[in-house]
Each structure stands twice: as C-alpha cells, then as structure tokens.
mmCIF file of C-alpha atoms and ligand atoms in Angstrom:
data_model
loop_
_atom_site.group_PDB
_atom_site.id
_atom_site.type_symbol
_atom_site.label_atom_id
_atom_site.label_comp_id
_atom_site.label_asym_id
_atom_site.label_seq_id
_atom_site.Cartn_x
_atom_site.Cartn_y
_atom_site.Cartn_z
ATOM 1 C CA UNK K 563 0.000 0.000 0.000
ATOM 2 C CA UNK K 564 0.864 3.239 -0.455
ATOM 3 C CA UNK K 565 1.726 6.775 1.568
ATOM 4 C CA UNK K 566 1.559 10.282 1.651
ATOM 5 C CA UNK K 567 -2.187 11.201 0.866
ATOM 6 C CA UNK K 568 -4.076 7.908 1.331
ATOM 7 C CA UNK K 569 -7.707 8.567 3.594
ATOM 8 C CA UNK K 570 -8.483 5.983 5.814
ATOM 9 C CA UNK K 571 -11.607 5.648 3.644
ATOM 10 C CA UNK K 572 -9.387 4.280 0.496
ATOM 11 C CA UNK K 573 -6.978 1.972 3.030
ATOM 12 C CA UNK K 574 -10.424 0.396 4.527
ATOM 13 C CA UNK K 575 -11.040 -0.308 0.779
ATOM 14 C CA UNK K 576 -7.838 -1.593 0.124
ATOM 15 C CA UNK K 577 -7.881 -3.675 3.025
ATOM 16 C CA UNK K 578 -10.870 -5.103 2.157
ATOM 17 C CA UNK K 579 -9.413 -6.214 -0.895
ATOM 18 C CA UNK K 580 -6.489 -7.727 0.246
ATOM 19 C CA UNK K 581 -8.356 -9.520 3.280
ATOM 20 C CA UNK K 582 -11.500 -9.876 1.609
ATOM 21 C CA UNK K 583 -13.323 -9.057 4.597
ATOM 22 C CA UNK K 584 -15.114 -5.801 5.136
ATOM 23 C CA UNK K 585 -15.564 -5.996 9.268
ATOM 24 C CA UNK K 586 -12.238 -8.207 9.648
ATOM 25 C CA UNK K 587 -10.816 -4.816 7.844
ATOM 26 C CA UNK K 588 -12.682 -2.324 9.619
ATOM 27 C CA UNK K 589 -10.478 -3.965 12.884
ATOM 28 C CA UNK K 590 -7.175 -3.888 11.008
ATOM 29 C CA UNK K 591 -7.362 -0.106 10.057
ATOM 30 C CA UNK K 592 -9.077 1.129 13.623
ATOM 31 C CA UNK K 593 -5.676 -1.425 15.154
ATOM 32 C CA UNK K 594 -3.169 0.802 12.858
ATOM 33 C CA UNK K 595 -4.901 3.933 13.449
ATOM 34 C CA UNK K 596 -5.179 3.693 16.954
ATOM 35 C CA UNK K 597 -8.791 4.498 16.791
ATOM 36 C CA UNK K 598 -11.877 2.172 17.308
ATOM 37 C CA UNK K 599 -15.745 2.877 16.840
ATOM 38 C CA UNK K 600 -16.987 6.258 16.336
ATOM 39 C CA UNK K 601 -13.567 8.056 16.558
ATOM 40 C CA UNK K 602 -12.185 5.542 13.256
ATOM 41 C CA UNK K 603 -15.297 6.917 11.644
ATOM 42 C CA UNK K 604 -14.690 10.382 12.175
ATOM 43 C CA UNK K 605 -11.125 10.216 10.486
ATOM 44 C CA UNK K 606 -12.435 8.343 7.202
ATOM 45 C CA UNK K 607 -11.879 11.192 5.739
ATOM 46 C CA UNK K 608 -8.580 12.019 6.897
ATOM 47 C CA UNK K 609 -4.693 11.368 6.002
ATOM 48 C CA UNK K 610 -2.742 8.014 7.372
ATOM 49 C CA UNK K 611 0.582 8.760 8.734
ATOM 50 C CA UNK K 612 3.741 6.724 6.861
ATOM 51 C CA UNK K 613 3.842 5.028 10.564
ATOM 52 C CA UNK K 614 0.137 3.683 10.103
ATOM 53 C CA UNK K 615 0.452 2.847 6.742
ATOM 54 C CA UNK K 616 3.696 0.593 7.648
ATOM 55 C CA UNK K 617 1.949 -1.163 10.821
ATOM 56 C CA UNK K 618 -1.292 -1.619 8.596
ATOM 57 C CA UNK K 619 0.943 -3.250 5.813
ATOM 58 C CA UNK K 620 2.587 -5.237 8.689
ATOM 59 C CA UNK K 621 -0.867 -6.418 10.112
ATOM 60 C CA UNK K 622 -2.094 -7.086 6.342
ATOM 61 C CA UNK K 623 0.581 -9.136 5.368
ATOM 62 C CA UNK K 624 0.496 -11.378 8.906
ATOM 63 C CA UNK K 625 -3.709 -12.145 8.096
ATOM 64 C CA UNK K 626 -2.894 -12.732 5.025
ATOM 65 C CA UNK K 627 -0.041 -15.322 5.692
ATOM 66 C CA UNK K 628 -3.192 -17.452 7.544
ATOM 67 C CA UNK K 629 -2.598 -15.992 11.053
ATOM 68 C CA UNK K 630 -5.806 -15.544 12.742
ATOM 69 C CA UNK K 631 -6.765 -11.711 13.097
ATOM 70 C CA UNK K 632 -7.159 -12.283 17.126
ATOM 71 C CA UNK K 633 -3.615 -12.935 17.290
ATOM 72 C CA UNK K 634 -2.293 -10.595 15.009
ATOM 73 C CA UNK K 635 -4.073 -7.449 16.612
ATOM 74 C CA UNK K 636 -3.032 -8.770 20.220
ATOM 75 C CA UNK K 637 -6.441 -8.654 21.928
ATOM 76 C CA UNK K 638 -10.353 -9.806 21.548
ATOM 77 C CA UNK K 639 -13.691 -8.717 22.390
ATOM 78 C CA UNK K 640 -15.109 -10.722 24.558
ATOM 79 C CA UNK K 641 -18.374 -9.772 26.251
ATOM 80 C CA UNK K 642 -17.607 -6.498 28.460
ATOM 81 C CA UNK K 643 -13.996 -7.434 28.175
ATOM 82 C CA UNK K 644 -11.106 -6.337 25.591
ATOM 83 C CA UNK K 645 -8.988 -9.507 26.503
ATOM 84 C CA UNK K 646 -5.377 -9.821 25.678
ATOM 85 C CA UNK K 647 -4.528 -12.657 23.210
ATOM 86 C CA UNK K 648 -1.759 -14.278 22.090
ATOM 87 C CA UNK K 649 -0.676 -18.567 20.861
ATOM 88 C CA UNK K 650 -0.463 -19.346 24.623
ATOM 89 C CA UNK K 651 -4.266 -19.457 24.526
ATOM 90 C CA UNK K 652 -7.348 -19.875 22.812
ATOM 91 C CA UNK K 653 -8.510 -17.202 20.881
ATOM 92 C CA UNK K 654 -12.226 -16.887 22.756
ATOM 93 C CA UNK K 655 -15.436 -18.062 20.761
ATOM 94 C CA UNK K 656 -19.168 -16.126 20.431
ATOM 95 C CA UNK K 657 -20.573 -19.464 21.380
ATOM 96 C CA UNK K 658 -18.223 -19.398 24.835
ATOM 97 C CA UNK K 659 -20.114 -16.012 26.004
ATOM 98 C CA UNK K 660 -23.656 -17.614 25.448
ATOM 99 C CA UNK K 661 -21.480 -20.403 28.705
ATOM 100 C CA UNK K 662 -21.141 -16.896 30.430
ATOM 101 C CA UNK K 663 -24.503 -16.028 29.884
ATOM 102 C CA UNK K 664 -26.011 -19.833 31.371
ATOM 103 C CA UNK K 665 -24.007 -19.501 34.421
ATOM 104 C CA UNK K 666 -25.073 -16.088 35.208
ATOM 105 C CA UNK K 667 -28.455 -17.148 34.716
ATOM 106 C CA UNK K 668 -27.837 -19.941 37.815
ATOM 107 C CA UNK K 669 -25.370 -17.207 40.001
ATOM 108 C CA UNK K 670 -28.191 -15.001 40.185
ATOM 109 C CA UNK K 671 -30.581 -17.465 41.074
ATOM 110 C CA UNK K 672 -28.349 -18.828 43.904
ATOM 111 C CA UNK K 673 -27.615 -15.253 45.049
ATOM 112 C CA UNK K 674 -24.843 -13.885 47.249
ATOM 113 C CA UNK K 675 -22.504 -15.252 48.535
ATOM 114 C CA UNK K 676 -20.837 -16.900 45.717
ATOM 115 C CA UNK K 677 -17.935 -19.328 44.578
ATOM 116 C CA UNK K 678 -16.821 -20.003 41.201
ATOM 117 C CA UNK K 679 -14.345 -22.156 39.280
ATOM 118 C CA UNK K 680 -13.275 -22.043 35.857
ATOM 119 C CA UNK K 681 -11.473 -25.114 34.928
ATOM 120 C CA UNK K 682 -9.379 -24.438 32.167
ATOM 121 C CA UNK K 683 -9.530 -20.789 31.675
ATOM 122 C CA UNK K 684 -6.778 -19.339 28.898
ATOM 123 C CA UNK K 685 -7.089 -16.147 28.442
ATOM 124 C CA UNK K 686 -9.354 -15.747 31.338
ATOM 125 C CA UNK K 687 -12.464 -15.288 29.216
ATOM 126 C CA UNK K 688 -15.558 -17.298 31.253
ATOM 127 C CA UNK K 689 -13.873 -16.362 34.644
ATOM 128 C CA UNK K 690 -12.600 -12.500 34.334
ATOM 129 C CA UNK K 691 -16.457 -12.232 32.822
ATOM 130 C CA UNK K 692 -18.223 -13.511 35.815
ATOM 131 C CA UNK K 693 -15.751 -11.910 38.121
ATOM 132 C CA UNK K 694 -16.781 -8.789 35.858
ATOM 133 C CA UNK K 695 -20.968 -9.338 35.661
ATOM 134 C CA UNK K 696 -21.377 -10.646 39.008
ATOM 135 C CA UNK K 697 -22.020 -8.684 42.013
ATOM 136 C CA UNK K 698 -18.580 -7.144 43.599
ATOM 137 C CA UNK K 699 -20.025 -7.950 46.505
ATOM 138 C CA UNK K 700 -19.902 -12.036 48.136
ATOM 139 C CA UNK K 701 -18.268 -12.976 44.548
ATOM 140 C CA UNK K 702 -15.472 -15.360 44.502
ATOM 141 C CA UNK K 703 -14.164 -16.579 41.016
ATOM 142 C CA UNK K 704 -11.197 -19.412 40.644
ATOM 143 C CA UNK K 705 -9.248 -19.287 37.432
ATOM 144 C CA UNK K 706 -7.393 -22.546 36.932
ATOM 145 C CA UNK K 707 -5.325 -24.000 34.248
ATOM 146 C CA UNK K 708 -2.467 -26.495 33.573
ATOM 147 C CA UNK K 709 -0.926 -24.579 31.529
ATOM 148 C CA UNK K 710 1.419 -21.819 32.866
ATOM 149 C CA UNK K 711 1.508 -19.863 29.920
ATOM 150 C CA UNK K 712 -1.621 -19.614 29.476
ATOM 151 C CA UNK K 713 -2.033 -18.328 33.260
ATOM 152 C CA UNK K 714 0.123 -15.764 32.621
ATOM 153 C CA UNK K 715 -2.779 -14.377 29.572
ATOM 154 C CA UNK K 716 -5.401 -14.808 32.415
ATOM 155 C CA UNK K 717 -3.409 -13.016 35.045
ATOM 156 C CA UNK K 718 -2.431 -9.959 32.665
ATOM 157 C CA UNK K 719 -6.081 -9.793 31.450
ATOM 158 C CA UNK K 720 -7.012 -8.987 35.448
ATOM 159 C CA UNK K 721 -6.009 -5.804 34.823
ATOM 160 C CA UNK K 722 -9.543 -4.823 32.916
ATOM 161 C CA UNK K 723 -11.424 -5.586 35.572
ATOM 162 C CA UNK K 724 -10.861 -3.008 38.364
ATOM 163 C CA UNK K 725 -12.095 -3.147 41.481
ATOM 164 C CA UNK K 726 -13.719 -6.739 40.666
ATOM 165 C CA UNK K 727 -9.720 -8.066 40.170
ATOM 166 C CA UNK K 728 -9.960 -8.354 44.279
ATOM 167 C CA UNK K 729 -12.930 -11.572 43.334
ATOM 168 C CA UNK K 730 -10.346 -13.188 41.439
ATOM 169 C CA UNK K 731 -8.278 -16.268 42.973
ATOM 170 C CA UNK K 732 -5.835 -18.602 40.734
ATOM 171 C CA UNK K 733 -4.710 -22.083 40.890
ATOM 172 C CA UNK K 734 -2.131 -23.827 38.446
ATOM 173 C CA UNK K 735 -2.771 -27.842 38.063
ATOM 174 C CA UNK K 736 -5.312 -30.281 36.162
ATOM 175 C CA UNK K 737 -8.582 -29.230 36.531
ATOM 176 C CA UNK K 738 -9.894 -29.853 40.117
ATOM 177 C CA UNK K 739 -5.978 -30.550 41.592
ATOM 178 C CA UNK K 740 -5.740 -27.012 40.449
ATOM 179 C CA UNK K 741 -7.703 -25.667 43.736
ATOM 180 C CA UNK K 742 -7.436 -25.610 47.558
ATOM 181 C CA UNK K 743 -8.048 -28.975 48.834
ATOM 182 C CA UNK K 744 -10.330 -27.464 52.145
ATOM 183 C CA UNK K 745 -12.604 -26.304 48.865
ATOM 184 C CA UNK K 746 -13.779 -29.455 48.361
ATOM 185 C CA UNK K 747 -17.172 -29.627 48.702
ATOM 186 C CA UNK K 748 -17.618 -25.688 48.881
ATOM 187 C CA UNK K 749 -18.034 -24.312 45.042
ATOM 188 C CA UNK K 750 -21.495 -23.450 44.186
ATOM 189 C CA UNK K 751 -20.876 -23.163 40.412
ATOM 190 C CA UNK K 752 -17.804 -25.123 38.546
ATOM 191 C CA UNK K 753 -17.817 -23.796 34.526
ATOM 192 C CA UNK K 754 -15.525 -25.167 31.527
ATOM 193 C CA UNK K 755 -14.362 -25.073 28.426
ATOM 194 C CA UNK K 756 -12.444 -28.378 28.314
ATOM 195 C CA UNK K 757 -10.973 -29.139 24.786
ATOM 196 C CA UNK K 758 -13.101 -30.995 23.559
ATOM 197 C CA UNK K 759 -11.774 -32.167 19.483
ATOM 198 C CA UNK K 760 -11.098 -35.486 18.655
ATOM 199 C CA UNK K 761 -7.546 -36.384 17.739
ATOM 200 C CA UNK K 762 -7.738 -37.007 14.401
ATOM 201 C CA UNK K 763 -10.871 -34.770 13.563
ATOM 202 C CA UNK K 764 -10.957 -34.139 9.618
ATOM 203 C CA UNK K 765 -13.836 -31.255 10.012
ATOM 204 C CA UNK K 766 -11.017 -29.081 12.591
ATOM 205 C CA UNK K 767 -10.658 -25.687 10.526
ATOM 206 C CA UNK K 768 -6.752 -25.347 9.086
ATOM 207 C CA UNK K 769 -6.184 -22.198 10.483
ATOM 208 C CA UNK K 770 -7.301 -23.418 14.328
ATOM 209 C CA UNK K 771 -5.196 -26.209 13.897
ATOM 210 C CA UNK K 772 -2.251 -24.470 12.940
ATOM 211 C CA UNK K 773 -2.121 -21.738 15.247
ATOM 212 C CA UNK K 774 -4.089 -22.436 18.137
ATOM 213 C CA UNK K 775 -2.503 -24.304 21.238
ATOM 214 C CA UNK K 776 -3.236 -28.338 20.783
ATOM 215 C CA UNK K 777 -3.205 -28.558 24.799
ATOM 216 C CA UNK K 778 -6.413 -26.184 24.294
ATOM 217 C CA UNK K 779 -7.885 -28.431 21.900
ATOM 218 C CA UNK K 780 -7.514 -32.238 21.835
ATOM 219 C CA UNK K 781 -9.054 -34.745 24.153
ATOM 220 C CA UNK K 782 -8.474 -38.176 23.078
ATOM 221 C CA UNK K 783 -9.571 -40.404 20.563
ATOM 222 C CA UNK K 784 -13.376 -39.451 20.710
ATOM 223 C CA UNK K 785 -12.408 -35.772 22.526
ATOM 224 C CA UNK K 786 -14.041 -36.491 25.713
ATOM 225 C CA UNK K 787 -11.072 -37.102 27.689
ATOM 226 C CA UNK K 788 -11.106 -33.800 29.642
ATOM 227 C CA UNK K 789 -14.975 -34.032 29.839
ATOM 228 C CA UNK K 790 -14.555 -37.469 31.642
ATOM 229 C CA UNK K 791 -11.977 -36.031 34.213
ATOM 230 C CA UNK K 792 -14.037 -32.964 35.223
ATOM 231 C CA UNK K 793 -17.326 -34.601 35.519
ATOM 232 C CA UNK K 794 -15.394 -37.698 37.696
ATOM 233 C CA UNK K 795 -14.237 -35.162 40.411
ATOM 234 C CA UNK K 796 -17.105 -32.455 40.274
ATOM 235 C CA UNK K 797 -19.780 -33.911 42.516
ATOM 236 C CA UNK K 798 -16.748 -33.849 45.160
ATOM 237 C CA UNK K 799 -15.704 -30.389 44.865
ATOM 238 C CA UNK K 800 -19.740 -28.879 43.900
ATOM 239 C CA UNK K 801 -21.899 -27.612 47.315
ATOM 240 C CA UNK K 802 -25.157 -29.373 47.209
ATOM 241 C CA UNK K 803 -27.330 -28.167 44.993
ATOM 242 C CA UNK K 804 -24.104 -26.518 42.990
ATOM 243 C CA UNK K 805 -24.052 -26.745 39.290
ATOM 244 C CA UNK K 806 -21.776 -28.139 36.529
ATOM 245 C CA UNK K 807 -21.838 -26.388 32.972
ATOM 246 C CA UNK K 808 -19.782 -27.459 30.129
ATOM 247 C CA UNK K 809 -19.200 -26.250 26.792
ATOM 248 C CA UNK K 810 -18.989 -29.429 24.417
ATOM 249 C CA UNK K 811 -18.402 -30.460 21.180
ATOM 250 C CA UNK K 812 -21.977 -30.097 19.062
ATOM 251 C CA UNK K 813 -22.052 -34.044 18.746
ATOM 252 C CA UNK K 814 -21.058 -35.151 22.054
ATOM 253 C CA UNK K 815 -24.411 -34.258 23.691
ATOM 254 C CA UNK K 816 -25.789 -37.641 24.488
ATOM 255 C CA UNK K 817 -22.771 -38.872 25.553
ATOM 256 C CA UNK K 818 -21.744 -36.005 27.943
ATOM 257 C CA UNK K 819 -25.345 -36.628 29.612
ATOM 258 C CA UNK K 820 -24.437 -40.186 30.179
ATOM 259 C CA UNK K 821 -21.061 -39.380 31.498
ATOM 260 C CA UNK K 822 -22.860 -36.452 33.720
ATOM 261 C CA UNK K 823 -25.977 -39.308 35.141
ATOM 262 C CA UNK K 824 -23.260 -42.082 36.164
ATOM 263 C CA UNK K 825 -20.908 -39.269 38.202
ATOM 264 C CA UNK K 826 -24.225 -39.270 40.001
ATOM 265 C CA UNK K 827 -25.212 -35.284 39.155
ATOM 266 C CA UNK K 828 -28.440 -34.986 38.201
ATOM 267 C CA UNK K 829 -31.305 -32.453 36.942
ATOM 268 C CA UNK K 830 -28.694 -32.990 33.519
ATOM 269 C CA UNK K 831 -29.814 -31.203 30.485
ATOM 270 C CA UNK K 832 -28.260 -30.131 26.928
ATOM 271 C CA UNK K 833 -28.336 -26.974 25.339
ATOM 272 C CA UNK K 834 -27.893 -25.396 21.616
ATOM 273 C CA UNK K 835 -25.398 -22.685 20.948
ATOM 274 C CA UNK K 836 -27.288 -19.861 18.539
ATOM 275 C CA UNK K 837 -26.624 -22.250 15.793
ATOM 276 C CA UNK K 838 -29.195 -24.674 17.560
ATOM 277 C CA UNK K 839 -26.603 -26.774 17.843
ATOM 278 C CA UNK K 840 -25.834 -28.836 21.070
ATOM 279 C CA UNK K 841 -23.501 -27.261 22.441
ATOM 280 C CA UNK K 842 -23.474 -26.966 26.548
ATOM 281 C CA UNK K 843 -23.991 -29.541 29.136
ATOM 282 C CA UNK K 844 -25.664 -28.090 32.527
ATOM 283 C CA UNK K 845 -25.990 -30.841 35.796
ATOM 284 C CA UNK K 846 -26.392 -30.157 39.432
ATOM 285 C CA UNK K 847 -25.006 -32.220 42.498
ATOM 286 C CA UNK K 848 -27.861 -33.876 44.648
ATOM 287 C CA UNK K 849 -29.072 -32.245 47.397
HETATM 288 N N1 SAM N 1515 -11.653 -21.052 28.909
HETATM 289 C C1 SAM N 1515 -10.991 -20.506 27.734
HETATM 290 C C2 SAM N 1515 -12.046 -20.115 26.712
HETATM 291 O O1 SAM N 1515 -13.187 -20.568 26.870
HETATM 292 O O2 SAM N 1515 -11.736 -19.365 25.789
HETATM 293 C C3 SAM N 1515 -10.008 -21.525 27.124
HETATM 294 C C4 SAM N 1515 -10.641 -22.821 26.753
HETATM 295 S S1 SAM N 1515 -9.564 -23.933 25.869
HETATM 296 C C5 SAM N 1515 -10.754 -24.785 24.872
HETATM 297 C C6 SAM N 1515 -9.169 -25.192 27.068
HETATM 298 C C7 SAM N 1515 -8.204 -24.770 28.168
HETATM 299 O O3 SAM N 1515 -8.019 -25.896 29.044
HETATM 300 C C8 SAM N 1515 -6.818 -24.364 27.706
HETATM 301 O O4 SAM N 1515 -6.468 -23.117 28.267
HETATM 302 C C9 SAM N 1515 -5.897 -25.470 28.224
HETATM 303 O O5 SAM N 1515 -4.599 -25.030 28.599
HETATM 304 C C10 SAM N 1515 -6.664 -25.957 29.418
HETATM 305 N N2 SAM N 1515 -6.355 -27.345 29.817
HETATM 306 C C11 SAM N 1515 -6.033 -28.389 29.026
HETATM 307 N N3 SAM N 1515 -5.819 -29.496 29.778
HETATM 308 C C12 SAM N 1515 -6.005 -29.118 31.078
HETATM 309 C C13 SAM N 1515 -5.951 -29.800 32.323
HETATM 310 N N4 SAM N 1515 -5.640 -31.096 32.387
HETATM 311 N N5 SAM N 1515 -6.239 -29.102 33.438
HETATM 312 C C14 SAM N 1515 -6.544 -27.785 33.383
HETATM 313 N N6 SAM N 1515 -6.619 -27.085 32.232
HETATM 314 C C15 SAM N 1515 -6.357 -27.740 31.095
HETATM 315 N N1 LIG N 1516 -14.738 -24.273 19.635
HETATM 316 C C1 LIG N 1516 -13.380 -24.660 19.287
HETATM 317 C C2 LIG N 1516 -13.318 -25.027 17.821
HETATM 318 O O1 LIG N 1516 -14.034 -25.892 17.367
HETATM 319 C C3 LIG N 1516 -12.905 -25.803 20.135
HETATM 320 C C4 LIG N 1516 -12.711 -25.388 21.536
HETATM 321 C C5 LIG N 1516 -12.603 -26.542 22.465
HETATM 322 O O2 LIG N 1516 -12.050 -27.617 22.196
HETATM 323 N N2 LIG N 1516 -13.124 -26.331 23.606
HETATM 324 O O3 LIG N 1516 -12.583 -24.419 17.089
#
C-alpha cells in the first residue's frame, strides 16, 4: 500500500481487498490507526501517517499469511472485556459467552454469597467475565489451568477488571488438583471449556489447527477425555445443589449426559449454541 495522501476511507477499501473481509478490515485499520468505533469513523476522511500505513501493511501481510486476526491485533472482544490474546491461549469463541450467559443465569438465582471455578480458563475469558458481571459484593471466582503460559494471559487480562480483580483467585494444576483442597465440597458453580476435538478430527478448521494451542484443543480419541476427568471429580468439589456447565463439542451431547448421570449429578440437560446446535452440558449435584 501506499503513503503520503491515502484517507483511511481508500486503506479500509484496500484492506478489504487484500483480506477480503469488510468488518475483519474495519479492525485492522481502527488497530493501525489507533482508533476504534466512532472516533475511526470520524477520520475516514482524513490522512494516514507513513507510521500507520507501515503497521497496517505489517498487520495485512500477517492475516494474510493465515494468522488468525485475534492474534495478530493482540487482543479480543469478549463480552464487556477487551482480553489480551496471544498462541499461549485460545482465541475466545461467540458461542463461549452464550457459557457466560447460562451460568449467570444460575449465580443469580443462587444469590450472594458466591464461589466459582473455571477449569481451564486461557485467556481468562468465562472467569474475568463472571468476576466482571457478578455482584462485587460475596463474589469469589477461581481461574485454573495447567498450563502456565496460558495463566500468565489470564493473570495480565485482570487488569480490565478493576475493582472486581480483588474476586479473582488462581490455581495452576489439572482441573480440580488445580484448587485448595479445604474447597472441596464448597463451590457453588464449577464452569468449563475443556478441549473438547477429537484427535484425528478431519472437520477441525486449518487455520485453528495451525495456530491455536493443541493442549487447548484435543481430548483423546473421541475428545471427551477432559470431559470425563471434570465430571469424575465435580460432585466432590460442587456444594449441594451446585451446578456443573460445560461447553462441548456439538455431537457429544448424548454422551456427555451419560457421562454427567453415572458421576451421580443430576437435573442434567443439553443446550444449543445460537446455531441450535448442542452445544453446553448443565448438571447439578444432589441435594
Ligand atoms: N476457557 C478458555 C475459553 O473458553 O476461551 C479456554 C478454553 S480452551 C478450549 C481449554 C483450556 O483448558 C486451555 O487453556 C488449556 O490449557 C486448558 N487445559 C487443558 N488441559 C487441562 C488440564 N488437564 N487441566 C486444566 N486445564 C487444562
Ligand atoms: N470451539 C473450538 C473449535 O471448534 C474448540 C474449543 C474446544 O475444544 N473447547 O474451534
């Protein structure tokens, strides 16, 4: 692309072209002009400096080399929350907020006061939300993960949350060995994105495969190996009454209930992402 004259109108354009993508553009050119919403709209009309240009052409070229946008630009909407991103975690999925949404749905039926896991967490996106949405008052959210990387993403992304940062606890280990052992028994609602592909899956997009962290993604020959350890352990660790709610893989439904019914939870039930496909698993402990 070129200097000197160019309006942010005719690099949009351009961009467009060369990503052929209109909004996935729109986020390149507000990322090099340091601008976002209203304010990138405002300077259609105006001049890019030669520094712009050079970090658009930079950004440009990365996309168009197959790395996913998320990455590139550094950071995500997610919900309320710009999160920080980078290949130490999963870049955070639409249908992962509609999780958010089903567990704030059962934290404000149970009320105050409240304690949370998120098994699994990357860049922090299911528990920095809660910790975010939920009352600041009686809220306690635990943000787990094996991975120490991607602990570091969740811990940096603390920082957009404020006063609400002082709700957030985290624990380093696989799954439930990631918490407090004298919190057995005392979490009210336990939420996860487990990875939940197949090894082997032929329908895995290139570009997720590529780029995105494996340890975030496979689960065994049928992709239900992290599934089966969190629903093993969570009766132990849930209050009774507490709730389990996975995010699964949109053919693993049935199977997810039967694993759910033999860890003894009950009250199990499946439900579709905005695709109407299945895509959560929601069970309670007895009692
Ligand atoms: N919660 C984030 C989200 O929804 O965007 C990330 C979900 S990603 C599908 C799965 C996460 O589980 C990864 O961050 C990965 O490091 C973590 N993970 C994989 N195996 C684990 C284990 N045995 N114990 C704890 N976390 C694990
Ligand atoms: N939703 C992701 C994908 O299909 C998978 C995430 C996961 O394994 N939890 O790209």
């Amino acid at each position: 692309m070129t200097d000197g004259t160019i309006t942010w109108r005719e690099l949009w354009g351009e961009t467009e072209r060369l990503v052929g993508d209109r909004p996935m553009a729109r986020w390149i050119c507000e990322e090099a002009a340091g601008l976002d919403g209203p304010a990138f709209l405002d300077a259609l009309g105006e001049p890019a400096t030669q520094r712009m240009v050079h970090q658009l052409d930079s950004i440009v070229g990365r996309v168009r080399g197959g790395e996913p946008v998320q990455y590139v630009l550094g950071h995500w909407a997610f919900r309320h929350l710009d999160l920080m991103v980078d290949r130490r975690v999963l870049i955070p999925r639409p249908e992962t907020e509609q999780l958010v949404e089903l567990v704030l749905g059962r934290a404000r039926d149970h009320g105050a006061p409240i304690r949370c896991a998120d098994l699994g967490t990357g860049s922090g996106a299911i528990g920095l939300s809660l910790a975010a949405e939920l009352p600041l008052d009686g809220t306690t959210v635990w943000l787990t993960d094996a991975s120490a990387d991607a602990l570091e993403v969740a811990r940096a992304n603390l920082i957009g949350l404020g006063q609400r940062a002082a709700n957030v606890r985290f624990g380093e280990g696989s799954w439930f060995a990631a918490l407090p052992v004298d919190l057995r028994g005392c979490f009210d609602l336990v939420v996860a994105n487990p990875p939940y592909i197949a090894e082997g899956d032929t329908e895995l997009d290139a570009s997720v495969r590529d780029w995105e962290p494996s340890t975030a993604l496979f689960a065994g020959a049928d992709g239900l190996d992290a599934v089966r350890a969190i629903v093993g352990d969570a009766r132990a660790w849930l209050t009774p009454g507490g709730s389990l709610l996975l995010e699964i893989g949109h053919r693993q439904g049935a199977d997810v209930a039967r694993l759910l019914r033999a860890a003894g939870l009950c009250d199990v039930t499946i439900e579709p992402d905005l695709a109407g496909r299945e895509r959560f698993a929601v069970a309670s402990a007895p009692g």
